[in-house]
mmCIF file of C-alpha atoms in Angstrom:
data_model
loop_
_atom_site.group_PDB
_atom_site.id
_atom_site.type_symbol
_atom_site.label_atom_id
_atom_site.label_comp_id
_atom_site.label_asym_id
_atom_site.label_seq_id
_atom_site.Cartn_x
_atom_site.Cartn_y
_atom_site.Cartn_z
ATOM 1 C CA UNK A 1 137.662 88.643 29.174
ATOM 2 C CA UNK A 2 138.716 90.397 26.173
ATOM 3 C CA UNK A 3 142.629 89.711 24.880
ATOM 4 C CA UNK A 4 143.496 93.860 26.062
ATOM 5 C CA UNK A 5 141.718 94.616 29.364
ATOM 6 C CA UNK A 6 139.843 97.338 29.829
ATOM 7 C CA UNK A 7 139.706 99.930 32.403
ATOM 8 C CA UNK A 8 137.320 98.233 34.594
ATOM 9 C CA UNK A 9 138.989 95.058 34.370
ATOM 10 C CA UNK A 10 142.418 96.751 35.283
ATOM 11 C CA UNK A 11 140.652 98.322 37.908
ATOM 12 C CA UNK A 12 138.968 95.073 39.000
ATOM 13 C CA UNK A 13 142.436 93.063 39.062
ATOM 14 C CA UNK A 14 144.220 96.227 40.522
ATOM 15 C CA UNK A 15 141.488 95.330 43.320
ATOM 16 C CA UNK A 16 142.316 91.753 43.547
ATOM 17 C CA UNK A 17 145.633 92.648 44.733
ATOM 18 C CA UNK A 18 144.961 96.067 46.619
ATOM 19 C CA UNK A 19 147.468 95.223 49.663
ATOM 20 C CA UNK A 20 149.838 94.693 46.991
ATOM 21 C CA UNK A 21 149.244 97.823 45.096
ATOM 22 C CA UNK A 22 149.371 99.573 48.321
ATOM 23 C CA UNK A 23 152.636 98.460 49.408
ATOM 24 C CA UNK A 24 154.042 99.638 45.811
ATOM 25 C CA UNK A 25 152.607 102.953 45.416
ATOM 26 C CA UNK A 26 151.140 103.946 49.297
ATOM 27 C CA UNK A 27 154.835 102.644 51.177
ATOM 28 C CA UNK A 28 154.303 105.082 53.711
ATOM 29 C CA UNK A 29 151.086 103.528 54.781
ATOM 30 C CA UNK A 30 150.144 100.911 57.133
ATOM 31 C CA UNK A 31 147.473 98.483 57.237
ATOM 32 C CA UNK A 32 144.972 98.538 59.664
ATOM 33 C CA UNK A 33 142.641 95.582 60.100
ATOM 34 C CA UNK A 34 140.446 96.043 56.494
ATOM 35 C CA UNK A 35 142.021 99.012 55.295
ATOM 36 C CA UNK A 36 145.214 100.674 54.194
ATOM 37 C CA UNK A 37 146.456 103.836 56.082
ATOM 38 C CA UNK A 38 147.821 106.630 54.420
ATOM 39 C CA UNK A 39 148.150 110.694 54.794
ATOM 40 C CA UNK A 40 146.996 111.103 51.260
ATOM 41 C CA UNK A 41 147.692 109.654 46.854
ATOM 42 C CA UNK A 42 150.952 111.368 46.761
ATOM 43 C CA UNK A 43 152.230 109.033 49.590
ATOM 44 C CA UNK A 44 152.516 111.273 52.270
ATOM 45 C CA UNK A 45 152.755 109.980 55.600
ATOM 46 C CA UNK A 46 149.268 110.067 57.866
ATOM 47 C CA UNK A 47 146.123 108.529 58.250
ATOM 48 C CA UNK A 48 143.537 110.754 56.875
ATOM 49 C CA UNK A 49 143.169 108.556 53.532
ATOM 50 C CA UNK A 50 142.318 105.095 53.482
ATOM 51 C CA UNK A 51 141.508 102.024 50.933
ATOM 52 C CA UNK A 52 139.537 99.354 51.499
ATOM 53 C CA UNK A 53 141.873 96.170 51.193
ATOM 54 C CA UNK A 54 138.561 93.601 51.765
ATOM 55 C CA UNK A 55 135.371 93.892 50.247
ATOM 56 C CA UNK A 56 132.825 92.085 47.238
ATOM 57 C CA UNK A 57 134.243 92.986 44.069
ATOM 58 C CA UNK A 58 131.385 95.185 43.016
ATOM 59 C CA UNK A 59 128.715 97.545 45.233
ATOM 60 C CA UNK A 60 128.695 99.325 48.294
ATOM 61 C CA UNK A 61 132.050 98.763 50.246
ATOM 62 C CA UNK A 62 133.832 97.208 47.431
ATOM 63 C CA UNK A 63 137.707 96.635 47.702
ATOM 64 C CA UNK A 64 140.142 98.410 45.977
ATOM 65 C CA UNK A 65 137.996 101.496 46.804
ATOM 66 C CA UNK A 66 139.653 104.227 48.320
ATOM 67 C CA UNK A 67 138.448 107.975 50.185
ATOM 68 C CA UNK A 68 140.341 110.759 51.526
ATOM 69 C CA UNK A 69 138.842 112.098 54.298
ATOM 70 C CA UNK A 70 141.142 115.890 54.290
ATOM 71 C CA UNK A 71 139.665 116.245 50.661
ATOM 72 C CA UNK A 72 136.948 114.785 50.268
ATOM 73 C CA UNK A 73 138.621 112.799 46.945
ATOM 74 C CA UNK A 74 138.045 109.356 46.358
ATOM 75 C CA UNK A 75 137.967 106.742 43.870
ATOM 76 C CA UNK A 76 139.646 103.494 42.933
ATOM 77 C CA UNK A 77 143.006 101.556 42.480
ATOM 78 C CA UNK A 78 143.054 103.241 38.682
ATOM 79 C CA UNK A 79 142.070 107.159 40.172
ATOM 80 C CA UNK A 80 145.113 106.295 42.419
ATOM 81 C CA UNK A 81 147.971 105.574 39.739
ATOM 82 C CA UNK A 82 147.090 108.338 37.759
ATOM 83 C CA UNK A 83 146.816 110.795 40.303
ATOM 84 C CA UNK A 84 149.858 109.948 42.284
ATOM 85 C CA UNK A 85 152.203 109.684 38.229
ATOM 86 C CA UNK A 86 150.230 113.096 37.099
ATOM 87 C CA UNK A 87 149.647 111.380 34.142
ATOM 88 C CA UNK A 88 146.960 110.771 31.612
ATOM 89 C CA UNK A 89 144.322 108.281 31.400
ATOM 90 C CA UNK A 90 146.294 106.381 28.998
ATOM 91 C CA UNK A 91 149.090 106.418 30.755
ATOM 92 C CA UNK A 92 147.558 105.038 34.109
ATOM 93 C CA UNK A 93 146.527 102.174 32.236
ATOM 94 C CA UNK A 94 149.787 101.435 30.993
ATOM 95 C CA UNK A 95 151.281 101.608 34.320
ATOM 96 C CA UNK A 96 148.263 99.290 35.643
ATOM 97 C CA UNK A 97 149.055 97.079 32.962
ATOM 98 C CA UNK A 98 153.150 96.610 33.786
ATOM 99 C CA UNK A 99 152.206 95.797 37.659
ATOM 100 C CA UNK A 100 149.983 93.567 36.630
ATOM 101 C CA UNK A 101 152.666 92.062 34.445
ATOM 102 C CA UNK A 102 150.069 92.421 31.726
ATOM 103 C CA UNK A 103 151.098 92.628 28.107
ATOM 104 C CA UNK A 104 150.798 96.142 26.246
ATOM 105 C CA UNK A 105 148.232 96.316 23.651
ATOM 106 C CA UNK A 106 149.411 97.372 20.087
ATOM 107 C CA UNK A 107 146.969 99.890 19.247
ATOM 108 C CA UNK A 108 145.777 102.357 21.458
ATOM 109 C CA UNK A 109 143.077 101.053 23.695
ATOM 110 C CA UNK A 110 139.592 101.993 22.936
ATOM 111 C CA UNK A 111 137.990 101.043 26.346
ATOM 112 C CA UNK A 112 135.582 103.119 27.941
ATOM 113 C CA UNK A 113 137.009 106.339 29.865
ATOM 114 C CA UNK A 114 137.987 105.656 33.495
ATOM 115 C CA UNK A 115 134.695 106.612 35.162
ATOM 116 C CA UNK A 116 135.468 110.433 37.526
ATOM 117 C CA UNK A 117 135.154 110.782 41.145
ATOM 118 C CA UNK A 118 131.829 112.537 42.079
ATOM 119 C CA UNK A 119 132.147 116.475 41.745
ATOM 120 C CA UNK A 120 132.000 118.373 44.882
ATOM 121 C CA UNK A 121 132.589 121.961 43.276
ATOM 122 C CA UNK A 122 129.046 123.081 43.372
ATOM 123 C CA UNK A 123 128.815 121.631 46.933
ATOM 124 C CA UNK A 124 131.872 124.059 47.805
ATOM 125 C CA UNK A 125 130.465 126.770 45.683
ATOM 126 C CA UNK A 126 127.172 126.947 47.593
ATOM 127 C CA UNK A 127 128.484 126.483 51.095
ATOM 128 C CA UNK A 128 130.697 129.770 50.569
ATOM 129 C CA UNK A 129 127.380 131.563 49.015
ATOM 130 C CA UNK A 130 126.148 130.809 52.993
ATOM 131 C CA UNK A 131 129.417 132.423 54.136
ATOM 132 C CA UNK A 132 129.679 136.157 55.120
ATOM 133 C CA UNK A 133 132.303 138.628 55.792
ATOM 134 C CA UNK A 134 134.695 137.567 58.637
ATOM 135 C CA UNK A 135 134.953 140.967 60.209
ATOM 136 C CA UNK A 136 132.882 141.011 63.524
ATOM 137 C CA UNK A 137 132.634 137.024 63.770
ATOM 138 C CA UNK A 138 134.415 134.390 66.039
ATOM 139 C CA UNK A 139 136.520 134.132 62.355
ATOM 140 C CA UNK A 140 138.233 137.457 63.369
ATOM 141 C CA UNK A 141 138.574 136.659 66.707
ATOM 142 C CA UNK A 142 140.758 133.823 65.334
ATOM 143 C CA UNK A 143 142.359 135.450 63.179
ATOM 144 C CA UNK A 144 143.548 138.260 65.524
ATOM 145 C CA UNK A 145 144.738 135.247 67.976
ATOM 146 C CA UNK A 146 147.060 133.818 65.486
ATOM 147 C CA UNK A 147 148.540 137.691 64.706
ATOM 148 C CA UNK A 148 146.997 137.690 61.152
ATOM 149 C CA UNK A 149 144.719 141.220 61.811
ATOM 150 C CA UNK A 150 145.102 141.825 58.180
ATOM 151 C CA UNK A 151 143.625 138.455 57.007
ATOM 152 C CA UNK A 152 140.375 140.001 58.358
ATOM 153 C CA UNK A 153 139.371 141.533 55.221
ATOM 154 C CA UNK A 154 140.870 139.211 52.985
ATOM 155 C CA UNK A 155 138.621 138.295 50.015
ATOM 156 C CA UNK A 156 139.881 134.630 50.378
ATOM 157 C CA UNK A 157 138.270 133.868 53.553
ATOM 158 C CA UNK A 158 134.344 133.992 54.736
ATOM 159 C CA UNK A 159 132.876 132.712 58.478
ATOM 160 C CA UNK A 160 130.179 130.698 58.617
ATOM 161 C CA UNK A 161 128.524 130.548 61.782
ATOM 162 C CA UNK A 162 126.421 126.823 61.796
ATOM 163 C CA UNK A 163 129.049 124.451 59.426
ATOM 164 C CA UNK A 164 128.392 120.664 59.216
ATOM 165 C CA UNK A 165 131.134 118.702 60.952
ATOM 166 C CA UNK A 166 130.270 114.803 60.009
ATOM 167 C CA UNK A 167 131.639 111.794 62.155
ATOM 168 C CA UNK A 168 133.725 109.624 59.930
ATOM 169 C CA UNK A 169 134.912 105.885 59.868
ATOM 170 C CA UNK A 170 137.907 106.697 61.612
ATOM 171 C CA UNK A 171 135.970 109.086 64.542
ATOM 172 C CA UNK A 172 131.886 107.991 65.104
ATOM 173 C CA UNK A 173 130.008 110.139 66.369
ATOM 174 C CA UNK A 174 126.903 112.476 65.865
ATOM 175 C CA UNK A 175 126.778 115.288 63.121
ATOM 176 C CA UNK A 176 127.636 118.583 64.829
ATOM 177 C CA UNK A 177 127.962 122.118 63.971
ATOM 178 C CA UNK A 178 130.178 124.809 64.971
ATOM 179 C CA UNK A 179 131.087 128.317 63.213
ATOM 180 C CA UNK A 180 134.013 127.530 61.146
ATOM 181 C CA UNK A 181 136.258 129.797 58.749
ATOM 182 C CA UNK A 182 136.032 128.896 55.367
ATOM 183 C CA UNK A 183 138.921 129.582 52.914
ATOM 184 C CA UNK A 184 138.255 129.563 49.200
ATOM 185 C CA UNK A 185 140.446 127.482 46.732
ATOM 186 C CA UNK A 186 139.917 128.877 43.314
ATOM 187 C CA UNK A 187 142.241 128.001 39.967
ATOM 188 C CA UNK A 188 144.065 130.302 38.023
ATOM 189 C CA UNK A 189 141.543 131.825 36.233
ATOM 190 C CA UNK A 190 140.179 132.505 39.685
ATOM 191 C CA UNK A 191 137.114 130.002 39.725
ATOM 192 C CA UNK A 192 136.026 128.287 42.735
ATOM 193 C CA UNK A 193 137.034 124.651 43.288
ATOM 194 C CA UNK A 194 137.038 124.052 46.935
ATOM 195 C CA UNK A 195 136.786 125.553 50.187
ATOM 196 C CA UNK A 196 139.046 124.457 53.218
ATOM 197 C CA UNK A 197 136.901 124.533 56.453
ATOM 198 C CA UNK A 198 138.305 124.935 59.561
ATOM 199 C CA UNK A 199 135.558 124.436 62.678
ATOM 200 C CA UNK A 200 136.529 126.858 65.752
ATOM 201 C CA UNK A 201 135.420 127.177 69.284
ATOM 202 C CA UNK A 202 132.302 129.492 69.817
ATOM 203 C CA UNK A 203 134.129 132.396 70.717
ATOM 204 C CA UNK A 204 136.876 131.958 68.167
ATOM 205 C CA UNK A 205 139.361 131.742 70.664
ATOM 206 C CA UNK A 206 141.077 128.435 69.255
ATOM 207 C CA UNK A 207 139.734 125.783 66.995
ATOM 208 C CA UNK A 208 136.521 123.389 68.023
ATOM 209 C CA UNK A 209 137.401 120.488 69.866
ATOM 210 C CA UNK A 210 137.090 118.263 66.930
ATOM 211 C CA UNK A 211 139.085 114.725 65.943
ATOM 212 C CA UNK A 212 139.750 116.622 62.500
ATOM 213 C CA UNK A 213 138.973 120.237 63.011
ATOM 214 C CA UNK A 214 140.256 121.452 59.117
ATOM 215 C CA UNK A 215 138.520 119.598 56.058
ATOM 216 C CA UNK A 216 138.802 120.639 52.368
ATOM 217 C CA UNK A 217 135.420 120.049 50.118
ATOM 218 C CA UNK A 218 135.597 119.795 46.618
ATOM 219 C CA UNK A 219 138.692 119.646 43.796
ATOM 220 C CA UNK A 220 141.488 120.552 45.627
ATOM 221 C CA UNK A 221 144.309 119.061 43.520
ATOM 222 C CA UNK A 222 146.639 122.279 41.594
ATOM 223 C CA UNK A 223 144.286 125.052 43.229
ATOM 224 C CA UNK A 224 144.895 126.850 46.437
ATOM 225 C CA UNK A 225 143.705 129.697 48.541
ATOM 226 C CA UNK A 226 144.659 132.733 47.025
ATOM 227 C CA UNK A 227 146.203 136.379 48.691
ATOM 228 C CA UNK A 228 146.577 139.131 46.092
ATOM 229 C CA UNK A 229 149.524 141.202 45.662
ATOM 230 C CA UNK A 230 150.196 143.555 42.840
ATOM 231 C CA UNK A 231 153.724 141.919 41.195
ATOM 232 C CA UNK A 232 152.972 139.605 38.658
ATOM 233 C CA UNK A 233 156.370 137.719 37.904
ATOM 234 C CA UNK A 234 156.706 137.024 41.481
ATOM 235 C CA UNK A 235 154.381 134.247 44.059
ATOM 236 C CA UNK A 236 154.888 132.678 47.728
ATOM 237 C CA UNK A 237 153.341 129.196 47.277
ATOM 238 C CA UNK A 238 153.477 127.037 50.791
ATOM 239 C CA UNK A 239 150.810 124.620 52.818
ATOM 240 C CA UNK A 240 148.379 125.960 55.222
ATOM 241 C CA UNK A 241 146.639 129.133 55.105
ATOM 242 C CA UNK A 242 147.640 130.443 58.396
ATOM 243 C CA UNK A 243 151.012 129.972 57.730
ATOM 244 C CA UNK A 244 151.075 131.683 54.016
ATOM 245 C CA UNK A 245 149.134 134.108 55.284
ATOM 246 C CA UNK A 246 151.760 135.320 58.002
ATOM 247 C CA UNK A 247 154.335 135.800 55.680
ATOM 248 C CA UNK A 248 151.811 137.570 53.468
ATOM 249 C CA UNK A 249 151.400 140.262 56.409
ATOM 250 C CA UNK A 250 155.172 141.130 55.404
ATOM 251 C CA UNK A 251 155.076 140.655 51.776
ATOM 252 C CA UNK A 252 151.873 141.966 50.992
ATOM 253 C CA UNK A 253 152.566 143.686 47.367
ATOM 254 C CA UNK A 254 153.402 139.486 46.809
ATOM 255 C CA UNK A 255 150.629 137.325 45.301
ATOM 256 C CA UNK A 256 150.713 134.389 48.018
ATOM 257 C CA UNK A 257 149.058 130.536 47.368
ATOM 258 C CA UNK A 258 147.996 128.129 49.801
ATOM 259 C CA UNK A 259 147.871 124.579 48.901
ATOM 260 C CA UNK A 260 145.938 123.285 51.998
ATOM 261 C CA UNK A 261 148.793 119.952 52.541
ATOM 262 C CA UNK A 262 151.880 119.171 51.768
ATOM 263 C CA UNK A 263 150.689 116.630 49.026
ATOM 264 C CA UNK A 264 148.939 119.289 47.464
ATOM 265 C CA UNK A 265 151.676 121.605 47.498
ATOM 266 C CA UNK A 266 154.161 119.563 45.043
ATOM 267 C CA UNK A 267 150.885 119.545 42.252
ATOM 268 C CA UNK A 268 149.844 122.875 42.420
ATOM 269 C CA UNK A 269 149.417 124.469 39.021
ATOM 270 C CA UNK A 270 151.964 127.796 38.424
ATOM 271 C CA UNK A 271 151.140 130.225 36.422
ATOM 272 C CA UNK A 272 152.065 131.611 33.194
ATOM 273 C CA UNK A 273 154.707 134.612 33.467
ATOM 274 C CA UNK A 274 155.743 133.215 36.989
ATOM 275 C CA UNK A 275 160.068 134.745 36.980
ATOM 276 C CA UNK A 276 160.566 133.736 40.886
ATOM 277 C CA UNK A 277 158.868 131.117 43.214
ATOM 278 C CA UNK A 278 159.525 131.556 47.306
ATOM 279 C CA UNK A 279 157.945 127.990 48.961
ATOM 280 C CA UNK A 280 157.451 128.990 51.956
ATOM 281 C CA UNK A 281 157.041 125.208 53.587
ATOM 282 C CA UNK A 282 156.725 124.166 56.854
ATOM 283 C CA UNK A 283 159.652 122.265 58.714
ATOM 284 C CA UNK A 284 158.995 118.996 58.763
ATOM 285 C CA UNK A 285 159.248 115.395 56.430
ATOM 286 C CA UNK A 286 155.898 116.041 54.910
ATOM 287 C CA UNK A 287 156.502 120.267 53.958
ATOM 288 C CA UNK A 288 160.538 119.234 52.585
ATOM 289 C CA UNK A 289 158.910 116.355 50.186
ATOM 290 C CA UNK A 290 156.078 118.655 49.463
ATOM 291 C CA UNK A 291 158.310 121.414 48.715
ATOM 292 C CA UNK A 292 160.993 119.229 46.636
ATOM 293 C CA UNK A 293 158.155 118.251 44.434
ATOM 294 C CA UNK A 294 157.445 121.658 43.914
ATOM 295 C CA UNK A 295 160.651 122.807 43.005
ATOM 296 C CA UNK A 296 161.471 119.961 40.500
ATOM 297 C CA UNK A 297 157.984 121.109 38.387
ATOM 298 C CA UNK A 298 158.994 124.680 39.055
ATOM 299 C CA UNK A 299 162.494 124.327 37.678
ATOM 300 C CA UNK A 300 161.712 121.797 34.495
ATOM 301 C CA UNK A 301 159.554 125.011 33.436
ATOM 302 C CA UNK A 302 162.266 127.770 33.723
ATOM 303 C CA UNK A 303 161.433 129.494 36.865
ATOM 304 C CA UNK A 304 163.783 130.458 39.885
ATOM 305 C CA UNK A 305 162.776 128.534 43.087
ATOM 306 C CA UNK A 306 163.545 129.457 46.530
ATOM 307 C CA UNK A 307 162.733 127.990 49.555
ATOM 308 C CA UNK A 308 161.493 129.914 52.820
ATOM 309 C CA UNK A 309 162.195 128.347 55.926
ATOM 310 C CA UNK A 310 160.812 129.089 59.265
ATOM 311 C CA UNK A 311 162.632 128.743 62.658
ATOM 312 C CA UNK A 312 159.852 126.848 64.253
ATOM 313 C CA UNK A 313 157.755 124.438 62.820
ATOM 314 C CA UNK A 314 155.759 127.124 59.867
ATOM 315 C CA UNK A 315 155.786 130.530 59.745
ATOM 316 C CA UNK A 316 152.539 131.048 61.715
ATOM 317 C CA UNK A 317 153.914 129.531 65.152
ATOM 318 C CA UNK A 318 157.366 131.694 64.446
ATOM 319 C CA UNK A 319 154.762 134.639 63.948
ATOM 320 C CA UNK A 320 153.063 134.212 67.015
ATOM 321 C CA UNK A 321 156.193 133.829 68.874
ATOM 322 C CA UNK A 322 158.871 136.270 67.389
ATOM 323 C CA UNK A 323 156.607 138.926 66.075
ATOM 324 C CA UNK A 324 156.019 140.814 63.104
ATOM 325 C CA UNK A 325 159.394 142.725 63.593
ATOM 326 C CA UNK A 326 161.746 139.460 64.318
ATOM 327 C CA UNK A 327 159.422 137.483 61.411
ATOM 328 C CA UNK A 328 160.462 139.962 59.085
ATOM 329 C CA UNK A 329 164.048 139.911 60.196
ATOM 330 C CA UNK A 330 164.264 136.112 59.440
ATOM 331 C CA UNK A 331 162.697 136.129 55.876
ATOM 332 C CA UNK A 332 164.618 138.964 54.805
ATOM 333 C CA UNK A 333 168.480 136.858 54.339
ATOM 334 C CA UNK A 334 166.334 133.478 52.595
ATOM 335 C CA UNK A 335 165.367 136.260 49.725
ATOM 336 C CA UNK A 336 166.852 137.692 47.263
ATOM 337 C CA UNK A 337 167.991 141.409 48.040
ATOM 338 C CA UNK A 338 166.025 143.746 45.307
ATOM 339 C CA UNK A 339 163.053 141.373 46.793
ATOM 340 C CA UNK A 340 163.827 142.026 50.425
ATOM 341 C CA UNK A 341 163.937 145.765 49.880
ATOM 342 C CA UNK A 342 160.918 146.398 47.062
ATOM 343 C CA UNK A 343 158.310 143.968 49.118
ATOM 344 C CA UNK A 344 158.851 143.404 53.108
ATOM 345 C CA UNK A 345 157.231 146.037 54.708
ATOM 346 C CA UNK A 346 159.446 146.584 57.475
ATOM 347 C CA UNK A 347 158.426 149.516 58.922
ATOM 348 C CA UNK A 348 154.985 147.779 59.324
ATOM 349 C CA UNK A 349 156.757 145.348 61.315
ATOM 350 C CA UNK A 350 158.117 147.882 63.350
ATOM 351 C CA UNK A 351 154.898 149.579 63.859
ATOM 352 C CA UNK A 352 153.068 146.695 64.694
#
């Protein structure tokens, strides 16, 4: 081995110890039997992403190796450091390096580039080129059934009616397929990166009776699901799209993001001109640490944060239960007055 490691051999030895490197960056997680439990890189609590503690050191099944089954992101010990700091390449390597309790090369290492995860994008882009309108499908029938009539014709969202729902590790089974709504994640230029798919019941009446019945495929990590509005200094950023998308029925002249998790919320990318941020997060461990995360980026880079709280657990349940009118009574003291009276529509709320 060469006197400065390179990136495979820091991801080799990072694989030597994975239980260890789990317990120092993954501390939410558990292990179970081979694997490490964990909701996803940024720590969150869960079980939908997992890394293989046993293994050979090289091939099919190898340790160190880790997936996320929400996301469809994977990769190794080194993917996972970088990731989870936000940092660069160079910067994982270093951080590899100090657990390791490896010495720090003088110059700047000229090992290969850490290899990337396989791309998904195209896979994303081409299922939503299968997708049609929602209006008239089991989609709107969902839609309507969570109180989010206006979503219908949202460009965001698309129905197909015969998605793929694979068995995992976790859930065996046979391959199925059931209509499922398909929301796009683009970036800020407005590119597709991802599509979250979540599988309903044939009639749309509820979701399909799946282990997992919402799956994102593709690069999820500082995109989201977009809603337009028309004010550009302002933007509602929170988790799921159901939820952002009720509060987007009363704030419609808002641009509103959806990050897909609560993970995914604290990386999402802002954009440039943003005066005013309302995180509209769910109420739970998971949406505060989410949100937090947010708001520390959000803040380093001049902008005014706010948080949006629900009364129930997000803002979807406390639509379904309290109504448009009552929804739009709650938001309207967490904002700030010239925003309560220029963008909730209440007479909508009212009406409806």
């Amino acid at each position: 081995m060469p006197t400065h490691p390179t990136a495979a051999d820091l991801s080799r030895q990072l694989a030597d110890h994975a239980e260890a490197v789990c317990r120092r960056y993954l501390s939410n997680g558990y292990r179970s039997g081979r694997f490490w439990c964990v909701g996803d890189v940024f720590n969150t609590q869960g079980a939908s992403m997992y890394v293989r503690l046993t293994g050979p050191a090289t091939g099919k099944g190898r340790r160190g190796k880790w997936a996320d089954g929400a996301t469809g992101e994977h990769g190794d010990l080194l993917d996972l450091i970088r990731l989870q700091s936000g940092g660069t390449v160079k910067e994982a390597l270093a951080e590899a390096r100090a657990f390791l309790s490896l010495p720090q090369p003088p110059e700047p290492e000229r090992s290969r580039p850490l290899p990337e995860a396989r791309d998904t994008t195209e896979s994303a882009r081409r299922m939503l080129r299968y997708g049609r309108p929602v209006v008239g499908t089991p989609a709107a029938a969902y839609l309507r059934s969570r109180g989010l009539e206006h979503a219908v014709g949202l460009p965001a969202l698309r129905f197909h009616p015969r998605c793929l729902y694979r068995a995992s590790r976790k859930h065996p089974g046979p391959d199925t397929w059931h209509p499922a709504l398909l929301a796009t994640v683009t970036d800020l230029s407005g590119a597709v990166t991802a599509v979250g798919r979540t599988w309903l019941a044939a009639d749309g009446r509820g979701k399909a009776d799946l282990p997992k019945p919402r799956r994102v495929l593709g690069h999820l990590l500082g995109h989201g699901v977009r809603f337009p509005g028309t004010v550009t200094d302002l933007m509602v950023a929170g988790e799921g799209v159901e939820s952002v998308a009720s509060v987007h029925r009363l704030m419609p002249t808002v641009p509103h993001v959806a990050a897909l998790s609560a993970g995914h919320l604290g990386a999402l990318i802002l954009p440039p001109g943003l005066r005013h941020l309302y995180i509209a997060r769910d109420a739970d461990e998971a949406g505060e640490r989410g949100a937090a995360t947010l708001r520390r980026r959000a803040e380093a880079a001049g902008i005014l944060v706010s948080d949006l709280i629900p009364r129930e657990d997000d803002f979807n349940r406390d639509l379904c239960h309290l109504g448009p009118r009552d929804l739009a009574l709650h938001l309207a003291p967490q904002l700030d007055p010239n925003d309560a009276v220029a963008h909730v529509r209440f007479e909508e709320a009212v009406a409806a």
